[in-house]
Coordinates of C-alpha atoms in Angstrom, one line a residue:
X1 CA -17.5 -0.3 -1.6
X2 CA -15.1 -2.3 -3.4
X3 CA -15.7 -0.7 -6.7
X4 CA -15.2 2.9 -4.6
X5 CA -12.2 1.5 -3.5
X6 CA -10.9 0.9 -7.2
X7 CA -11.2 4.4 -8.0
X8 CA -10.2 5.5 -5.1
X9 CA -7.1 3.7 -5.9
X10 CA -6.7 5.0 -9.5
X11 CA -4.1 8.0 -8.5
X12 CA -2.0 5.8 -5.7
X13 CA 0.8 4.4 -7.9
X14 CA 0.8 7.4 -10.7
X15 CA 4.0 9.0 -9.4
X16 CA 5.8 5.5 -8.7
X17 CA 4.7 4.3 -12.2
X18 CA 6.6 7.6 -13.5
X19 CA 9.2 8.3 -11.4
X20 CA 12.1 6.4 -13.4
X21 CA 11.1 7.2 -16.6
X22 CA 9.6 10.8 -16.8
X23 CA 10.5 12.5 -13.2
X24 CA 13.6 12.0 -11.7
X25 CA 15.3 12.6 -15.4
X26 CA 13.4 16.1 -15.4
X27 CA 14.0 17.1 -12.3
X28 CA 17.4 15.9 -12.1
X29 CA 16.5 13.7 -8.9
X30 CA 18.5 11.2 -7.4
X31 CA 17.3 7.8 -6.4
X32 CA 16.8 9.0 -2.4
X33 CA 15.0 12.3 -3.5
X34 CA 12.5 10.3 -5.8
X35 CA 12.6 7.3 -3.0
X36 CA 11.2 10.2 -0.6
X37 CA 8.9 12.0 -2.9
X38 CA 7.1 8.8 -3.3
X39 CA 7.3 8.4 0.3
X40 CA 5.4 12.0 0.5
X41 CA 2.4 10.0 -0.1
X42 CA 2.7 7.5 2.8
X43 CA 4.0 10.4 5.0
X44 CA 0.8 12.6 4.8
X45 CA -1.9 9.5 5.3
X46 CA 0.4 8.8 8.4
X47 CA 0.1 12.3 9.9
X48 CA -3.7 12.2 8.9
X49 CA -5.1 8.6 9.9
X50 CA -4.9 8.2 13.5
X51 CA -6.7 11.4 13.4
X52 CA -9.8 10.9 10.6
X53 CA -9.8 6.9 11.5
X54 CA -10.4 7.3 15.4
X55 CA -13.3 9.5 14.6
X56 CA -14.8 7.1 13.2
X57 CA -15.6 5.9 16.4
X58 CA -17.5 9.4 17.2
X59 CA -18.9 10.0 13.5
X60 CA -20.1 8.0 10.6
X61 CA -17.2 7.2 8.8
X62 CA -19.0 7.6 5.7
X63 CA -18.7 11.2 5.9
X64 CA -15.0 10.9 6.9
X65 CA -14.6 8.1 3.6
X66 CA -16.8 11.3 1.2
X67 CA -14.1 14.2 2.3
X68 CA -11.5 11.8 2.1
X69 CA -12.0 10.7 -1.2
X70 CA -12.9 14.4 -2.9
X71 CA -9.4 15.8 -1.2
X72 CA -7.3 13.0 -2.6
X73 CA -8.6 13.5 -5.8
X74 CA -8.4 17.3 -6.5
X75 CA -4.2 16.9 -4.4
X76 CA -3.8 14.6 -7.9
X77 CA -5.2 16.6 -10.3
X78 CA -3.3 19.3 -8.3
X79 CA 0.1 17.8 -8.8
X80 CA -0.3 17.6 -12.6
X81 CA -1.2 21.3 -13.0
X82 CA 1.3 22.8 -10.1
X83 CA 4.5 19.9 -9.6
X84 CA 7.8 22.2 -10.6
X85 CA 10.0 19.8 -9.0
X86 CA 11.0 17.9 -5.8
X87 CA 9.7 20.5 -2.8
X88 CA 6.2 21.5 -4.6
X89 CA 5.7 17.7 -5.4
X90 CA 6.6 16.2 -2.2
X91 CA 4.2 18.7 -0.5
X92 CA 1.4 18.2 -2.9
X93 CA 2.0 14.7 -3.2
X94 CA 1.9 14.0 0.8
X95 CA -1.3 15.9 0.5
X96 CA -2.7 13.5 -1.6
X97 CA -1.8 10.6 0.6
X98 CA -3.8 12.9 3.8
X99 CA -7.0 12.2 1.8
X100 CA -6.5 8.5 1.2
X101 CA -5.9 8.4 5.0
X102 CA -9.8 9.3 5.1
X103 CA -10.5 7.2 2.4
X104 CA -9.0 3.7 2.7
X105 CA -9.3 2.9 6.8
X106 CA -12.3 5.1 7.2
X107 CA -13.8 3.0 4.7
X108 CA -13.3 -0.5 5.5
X109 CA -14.9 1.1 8.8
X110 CA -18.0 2.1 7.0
X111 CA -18.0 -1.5 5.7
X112 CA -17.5 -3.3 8.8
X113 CA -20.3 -0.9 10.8
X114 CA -23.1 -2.3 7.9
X115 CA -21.9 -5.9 8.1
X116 CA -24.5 -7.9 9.7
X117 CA -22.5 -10.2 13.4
X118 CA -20.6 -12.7 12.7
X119 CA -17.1 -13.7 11.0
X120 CA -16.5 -10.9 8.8
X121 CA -13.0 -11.6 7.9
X122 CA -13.7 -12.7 4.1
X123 CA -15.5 -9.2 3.4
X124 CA -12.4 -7.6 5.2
X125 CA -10.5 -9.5 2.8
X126 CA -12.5 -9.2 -0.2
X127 CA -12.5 -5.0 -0.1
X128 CA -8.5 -5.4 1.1
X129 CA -7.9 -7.2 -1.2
X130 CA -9.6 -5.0 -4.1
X131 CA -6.9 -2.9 -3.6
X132 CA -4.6 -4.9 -5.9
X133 CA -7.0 -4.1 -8.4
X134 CA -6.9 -0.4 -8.1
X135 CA -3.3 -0.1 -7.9
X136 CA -2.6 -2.6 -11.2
X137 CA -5.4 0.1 -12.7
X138 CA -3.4 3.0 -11.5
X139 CA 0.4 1.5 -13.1
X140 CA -1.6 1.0 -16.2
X141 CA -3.4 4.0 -16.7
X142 CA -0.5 6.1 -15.3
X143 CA 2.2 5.0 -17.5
X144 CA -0.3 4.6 -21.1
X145 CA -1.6 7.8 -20.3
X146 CA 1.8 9.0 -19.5
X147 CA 3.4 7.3 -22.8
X148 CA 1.4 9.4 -25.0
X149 CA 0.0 12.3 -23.3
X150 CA 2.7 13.4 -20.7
X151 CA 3.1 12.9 -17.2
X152 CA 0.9 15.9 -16.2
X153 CA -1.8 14.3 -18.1
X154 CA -1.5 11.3 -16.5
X155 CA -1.9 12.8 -12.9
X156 CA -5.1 15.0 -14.2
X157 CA -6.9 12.0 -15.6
X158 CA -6.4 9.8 -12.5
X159 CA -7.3 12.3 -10.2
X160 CA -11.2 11.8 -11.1
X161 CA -11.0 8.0 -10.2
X162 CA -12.2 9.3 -6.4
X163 CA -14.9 10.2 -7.8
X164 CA -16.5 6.4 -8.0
X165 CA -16.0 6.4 -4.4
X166 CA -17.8 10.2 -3.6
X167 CA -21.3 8.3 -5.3
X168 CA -20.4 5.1 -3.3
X169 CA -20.7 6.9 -0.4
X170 CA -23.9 9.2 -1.2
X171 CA -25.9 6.2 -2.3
X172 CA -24.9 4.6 1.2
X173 CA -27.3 5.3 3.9
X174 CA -26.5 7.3 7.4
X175 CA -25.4 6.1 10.1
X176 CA -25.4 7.9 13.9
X177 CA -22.8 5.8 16.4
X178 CA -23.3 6.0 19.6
X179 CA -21.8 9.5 21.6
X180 CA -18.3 8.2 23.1
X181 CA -16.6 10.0 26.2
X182 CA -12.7 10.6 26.7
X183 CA -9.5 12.0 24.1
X184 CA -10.3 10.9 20.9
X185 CA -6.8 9.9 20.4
X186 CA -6.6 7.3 23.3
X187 CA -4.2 4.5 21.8
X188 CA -3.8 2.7 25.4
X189 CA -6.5 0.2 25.3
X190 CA -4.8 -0.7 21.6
X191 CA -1.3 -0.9 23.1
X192 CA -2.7 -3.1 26.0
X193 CA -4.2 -5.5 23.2
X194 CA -1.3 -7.7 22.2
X195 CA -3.2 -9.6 20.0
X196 CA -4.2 -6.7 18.0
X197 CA -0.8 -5.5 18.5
X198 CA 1.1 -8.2 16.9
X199 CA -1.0 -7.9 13.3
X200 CA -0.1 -4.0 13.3
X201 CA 3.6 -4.7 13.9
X202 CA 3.3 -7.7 11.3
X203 CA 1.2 -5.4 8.9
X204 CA 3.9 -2.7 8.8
X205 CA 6.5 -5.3 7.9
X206 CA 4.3 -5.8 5.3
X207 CA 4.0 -2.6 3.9
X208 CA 7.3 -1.4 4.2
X209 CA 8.0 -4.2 1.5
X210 CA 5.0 -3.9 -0.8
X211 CA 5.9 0.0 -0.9
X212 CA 9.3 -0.3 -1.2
X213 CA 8.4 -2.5 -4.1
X214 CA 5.9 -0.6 -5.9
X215 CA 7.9 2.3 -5.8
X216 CA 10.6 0.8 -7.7
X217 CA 8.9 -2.1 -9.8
X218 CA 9.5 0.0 -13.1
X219 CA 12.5 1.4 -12.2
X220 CA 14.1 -2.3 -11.9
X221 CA 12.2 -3.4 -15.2
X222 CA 13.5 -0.7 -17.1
X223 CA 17.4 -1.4 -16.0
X224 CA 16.4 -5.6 -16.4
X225 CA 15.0 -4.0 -20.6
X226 CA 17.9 -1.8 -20.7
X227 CA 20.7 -4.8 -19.7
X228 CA 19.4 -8.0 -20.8
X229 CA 16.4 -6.9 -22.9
X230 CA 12.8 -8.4 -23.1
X231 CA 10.2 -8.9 -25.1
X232 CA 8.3 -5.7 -26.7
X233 CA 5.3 -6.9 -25.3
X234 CA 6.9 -7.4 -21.5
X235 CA 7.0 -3.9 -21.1
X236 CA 7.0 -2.0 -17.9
X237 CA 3.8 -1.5 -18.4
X238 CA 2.8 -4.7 -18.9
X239 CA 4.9 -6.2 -16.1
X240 CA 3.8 -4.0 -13.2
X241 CA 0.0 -4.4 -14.1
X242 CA 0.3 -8.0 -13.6
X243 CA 2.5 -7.9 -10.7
X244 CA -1.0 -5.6 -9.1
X245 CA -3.9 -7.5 -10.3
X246 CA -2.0 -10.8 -9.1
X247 CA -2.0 -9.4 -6.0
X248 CA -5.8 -9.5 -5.5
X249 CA -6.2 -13.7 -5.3
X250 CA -3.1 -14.1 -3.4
X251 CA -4.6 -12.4 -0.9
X252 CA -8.1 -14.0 -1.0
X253 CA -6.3 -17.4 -0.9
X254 CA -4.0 -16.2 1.9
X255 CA -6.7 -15.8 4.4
X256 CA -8.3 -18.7 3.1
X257 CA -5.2 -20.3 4.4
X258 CA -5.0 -18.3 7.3
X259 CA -8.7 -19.3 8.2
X260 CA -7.9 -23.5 7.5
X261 CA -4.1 -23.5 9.0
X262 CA -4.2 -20.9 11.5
X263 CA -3.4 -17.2 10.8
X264 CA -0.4 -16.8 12.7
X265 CA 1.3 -20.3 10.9
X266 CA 0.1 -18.8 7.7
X267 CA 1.7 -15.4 7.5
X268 CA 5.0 -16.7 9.3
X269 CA 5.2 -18.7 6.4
X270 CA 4.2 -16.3 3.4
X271 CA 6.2 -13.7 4.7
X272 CA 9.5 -16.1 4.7
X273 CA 8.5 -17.1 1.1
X274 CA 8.6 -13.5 0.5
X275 CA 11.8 -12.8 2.0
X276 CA 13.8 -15.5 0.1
X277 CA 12.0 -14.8 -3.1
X278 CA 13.4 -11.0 -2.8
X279 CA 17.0 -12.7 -2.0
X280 CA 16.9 -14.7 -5.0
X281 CA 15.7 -11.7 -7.5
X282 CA 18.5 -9.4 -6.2
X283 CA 21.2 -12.1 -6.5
X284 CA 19.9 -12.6 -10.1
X285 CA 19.3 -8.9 -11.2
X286 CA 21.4 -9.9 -14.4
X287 CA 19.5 -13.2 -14.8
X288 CA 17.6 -13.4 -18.4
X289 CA 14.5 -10.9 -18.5
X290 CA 12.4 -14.3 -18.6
X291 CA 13.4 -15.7 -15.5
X292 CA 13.3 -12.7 -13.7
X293 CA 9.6 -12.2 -14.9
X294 CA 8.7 -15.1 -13.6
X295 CA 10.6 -14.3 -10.3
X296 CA 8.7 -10.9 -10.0
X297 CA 5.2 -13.1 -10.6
X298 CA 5.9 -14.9 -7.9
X299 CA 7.1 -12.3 -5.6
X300 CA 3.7 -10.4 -6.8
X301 CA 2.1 -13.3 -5.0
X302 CA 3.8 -13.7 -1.5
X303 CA 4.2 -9.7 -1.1
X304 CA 0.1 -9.4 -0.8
X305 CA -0.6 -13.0 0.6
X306 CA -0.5 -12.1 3.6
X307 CA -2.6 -8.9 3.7
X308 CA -5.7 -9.8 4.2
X309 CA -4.9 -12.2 7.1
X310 CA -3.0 -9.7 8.3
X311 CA -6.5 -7.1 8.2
X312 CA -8.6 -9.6 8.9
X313 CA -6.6 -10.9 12.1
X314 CA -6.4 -7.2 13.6
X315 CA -10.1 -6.5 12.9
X316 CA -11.2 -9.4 14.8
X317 CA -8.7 -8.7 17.2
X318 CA -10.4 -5.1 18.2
X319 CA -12.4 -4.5 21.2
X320 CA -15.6 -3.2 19.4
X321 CA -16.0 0.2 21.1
X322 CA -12.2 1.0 20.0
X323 CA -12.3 -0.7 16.8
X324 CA -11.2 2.9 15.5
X325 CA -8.5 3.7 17.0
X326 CA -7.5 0.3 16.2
X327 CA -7.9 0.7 12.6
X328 CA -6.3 3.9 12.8
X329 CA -3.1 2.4 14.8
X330 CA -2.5 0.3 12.3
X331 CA -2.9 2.2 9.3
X332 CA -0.6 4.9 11.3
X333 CA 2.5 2.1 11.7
X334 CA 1.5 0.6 8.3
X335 CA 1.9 3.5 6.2
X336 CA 4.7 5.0 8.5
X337 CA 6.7 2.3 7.3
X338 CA 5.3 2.0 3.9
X339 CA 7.4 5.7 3.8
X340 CA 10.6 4.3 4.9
X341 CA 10.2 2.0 2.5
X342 CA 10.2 3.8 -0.5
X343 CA 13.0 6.5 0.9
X344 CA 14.9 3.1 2.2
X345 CA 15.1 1.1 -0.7
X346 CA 16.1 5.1 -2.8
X347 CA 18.6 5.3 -0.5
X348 CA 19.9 1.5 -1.1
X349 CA 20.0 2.2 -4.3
X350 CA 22.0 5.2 -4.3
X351 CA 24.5 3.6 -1.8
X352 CA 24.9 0.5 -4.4
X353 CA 25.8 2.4 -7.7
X354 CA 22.4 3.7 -8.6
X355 CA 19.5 2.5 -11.1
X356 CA 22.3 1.2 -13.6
X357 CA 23.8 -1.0 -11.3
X358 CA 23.5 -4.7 -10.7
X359 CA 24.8 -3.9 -6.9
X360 CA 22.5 -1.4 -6.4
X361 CA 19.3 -3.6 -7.3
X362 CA 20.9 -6.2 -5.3
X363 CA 20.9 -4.0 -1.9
X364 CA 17.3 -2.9 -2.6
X365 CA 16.3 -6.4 -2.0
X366 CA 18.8 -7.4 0.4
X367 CA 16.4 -4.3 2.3
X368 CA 13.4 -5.5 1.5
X369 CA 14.2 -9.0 2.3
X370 CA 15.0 -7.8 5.9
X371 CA 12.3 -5.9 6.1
X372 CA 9.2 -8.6 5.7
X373 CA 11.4 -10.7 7.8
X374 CA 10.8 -8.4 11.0
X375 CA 6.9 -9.4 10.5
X376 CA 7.2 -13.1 12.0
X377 CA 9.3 -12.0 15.2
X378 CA 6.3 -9.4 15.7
X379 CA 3.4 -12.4 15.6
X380 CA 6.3 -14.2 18.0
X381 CA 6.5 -11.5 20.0
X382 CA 2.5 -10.7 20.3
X383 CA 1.8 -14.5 20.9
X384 CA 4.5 -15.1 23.7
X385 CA 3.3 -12.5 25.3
X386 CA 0.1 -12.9 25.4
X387 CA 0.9 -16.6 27.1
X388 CA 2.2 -15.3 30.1

C-alpha cells in the first residue's frame, strides 16, 4: 500500500514544481492565478471525498482506491497533452485532485479494514507518512523531467505513477462490509465526536501550511538563487526534494512523540515550532542562501511532524461503523484548506510586490505562520469541550 501510495503520489506536486519557472511565464499568470490553479487540485479532491470516502463504509474501498487511482492518472497525462492556459488547466487540474480524493483516504481505509485489532496508529503513520516520499519523487521527477524535456513531458510521464497503485489494489483480496442503513452523507455523528473533531480542525491547520508551502517552495528558492545566489548543486531541484523526503521521519518520530508525551502536548508544540520557524524565514528572505537552506530543512521537519499524530489521533478517534464518513470529514476540511492555502499565500504574494520582492515572501509566511497557529486553539477547543 505504501509503495501504491508512492506512485500514486508521483503527479501531486508536478504543476507546483513548475509553476514559477515554466507556467505562470507562459501563460502570463500572476501570482493569485497560479496560487489558484494549484489550488484546482485541492478544490476537486474536496468536492469528491466526502462523497467516494463515506462509501467506503457501504463498499470495499478497494474498488473506490482502483477508480481513484486510474482517473488521477489519465487527468495528468491529460493536462500535459490539452493545458492551453489558466481556465483549461484549472479544470483539468482539479480533475486530477477528484481522483486522488478516491485514492489517498479511500486507501488508508482499505488499509485500516485488513489491519488485524489493536493500536494501529504506527501503520496509519507509516502509509501517512509515505506520502513525503511520493511528493519529494514527484518535485524531482517533475522539474528533471521538465528541465530537459518540457513541462508537457513532465505531466505525461508522471501520470503513469497511479499505475503502481491500480496492481496494489488487484493483487489485494475482496472485501464485502456489512449493508449500512441511512444517507450516506450523514456527518452528525462526526460533528457530535469532539474528539474526532478537534484532529480534523487541527489537520486542516495543517494542511493549509504544508500546501501553501509546497506550492511555492520553488518559487521562493528561485527568487533566494536569483538575489543572493547558491550553490549550483542547491538547486531548486535539489532543495525541494529534500524538503519532501525529510518530511517522511519527521512524521514517524512525531507520533512516536505523540504516542510517549501525549498527542495533544505533542502537536501543540510542533505546530508552534512551525509557526515561529515560518516567522523567522520570512524576516530573513534576504538572509545568505546557506542559512535560509538550513531554515527551509528545518521548517521541512516541523511542517509534517505533526501529520501523522494528527491521522493517527482522528483514526482512533472514529466510532468504527462511521469510520468513513470520518475519514472523509477530514480529508473534506483538510484539502478545503489545503486550496486556500495555495490561492492565500498567491494572493500574499501579489499584495507584497510579487515573486521579486523581499516583502512579498515575507507576507507569505507571515500567512502561513498564522495559519498552523489556528491548529492548537482547535485541539484547545475539542479538549475543553469535551470536559464539560
Amino acid at each position: 500500500m505504501c509503495i501504491g501510495q508512492v506512485g500514486n503520489l508521483l503527479p501531486h506536486v508536478t504543476l507546483s514544481a513548475n509553476l514559477a519557472q515554466h507556467l505562470m511565464p507562459a501563460w502570463g499568470l500572476s501570482a493569485a492565478e497560479g496560487g489558484l490553479m494549484a489550488s484546482g487540485y485541492a478544490f476537486g479532491y474536496m468536492l469528491a471525498v466526502p462523497v467516494l470516502t463515506t462509501l467506503t463504509d457501504r463498499i470495499d474501498a478497494r474498488l473506490v482506491l482502483l477508480w481513484g487511482s486510474i482517473v488521477s492518472g489519465l487527468a495528468t497525462a491529460a493536462f500535459g497533452i490539452f493545458a492551453q492556459g489558466f481556465w483549461s488547466a484549472t479544470a483539468i487540474w482539479s480533475l486530477a485532485g477528484l481522483g486522488f480524493a478516491g485514492a489517498y483516504m479511500p486507501g488508508l481505509k482499505a488499509l485500516t479494514d485488513r489491519l488485524p485489532p489493536g493500536d494501529t496508529s504506527r501503520a496509519v503513520t507509516l502509509y501517512t507518512s509515505s506520502f513525503s516520499v511520493g511528493v519529494g519523487l514527484s518535485f524531482l521527477a517533475a522539474q528533471l523531467i521538465a528541465d530537459h524535456w518540457g513541462w508537457r513531458t513532465a505531466f505525461l510521464v508522471t501520470g503513469f505513477g497511479p499505475i503502481a497503485m491500480v496492481v496494489a489494489c488487484l493483487l489485494m483480496q475482496g472485501q464485502r462490509p456489512a449493508p449500512k442503513a441511512g444517507r450516506l452523507l450523514n456527518f452528525a455523528p462526526v460533528f457530535a465526536n469532539r474528539e474526532a473533531l478537534g484532529y480534523i480542525l487541527g489537520y486542516g491547520a495543517h494542511c493549509f501550511e504544508l500546501y501553501g508551502i509546497r506550492t511555492w517552495l520553488v518559487g521562493f528558492w528561485t527568487f533566494v538563487v536569483a538575489h543572493q545566489g547558491a550553490p549550483s548543486w542547491l538547486s531548486p531541484v535539489v532543495l525541494s526534494f529534500c524538503f519532501a523526503v525529510i518530511s517522511m521521519p519527521a512524521s514517524i518520530l512525531g507520533n512516536e512523540a505523540a504516542l510517549k508525551f501525549g498527542r495533544h502536548r505533542a502537536i501543540t508544540i510542533v505546530m508552534i515550532a512551525s509557526a515561529c520557524v515560518a516567522l523567522i524565514i520570512g524576516l530573513n528572505a534576504t538572509a545568505p542562501a546557506w542559512a535560509l537552506a538550513l531554515l527551509l530543512l528545518v521548517y521541512g521537519l516541523t511542517v509534517p511532524a505533526d501529520s501523522g499524530a494528527l491521522t493517527a489521533g482522528m483514526s482512533a478517534a472514529a466510532v468504527s461503523e462511521h469510520r468513513g464518513a470520518t475519514l472523509a470529514l477530514h480529508s473534506t476540511v483538510g484539502f478545503g484548506l489545503s486550496a486556500l492555502g495555495a490561492w492565500g499565500t498567491g494572493a500574499a504574494l501579489d499584495a507584497a510586490g510579487g515573486p521579486q520582492s523581499a516583502r512579498g515572501w515575507l507576507l507569505v509566511f507571515i500567512v502561513l505562520a498564522v495559519g498552523i497557529a489556528v491548529g492548537p486553539l482547535a485541539l484547545l477547543w475539542a479538549r475543553t469541550s469535551s470536559l464539560r
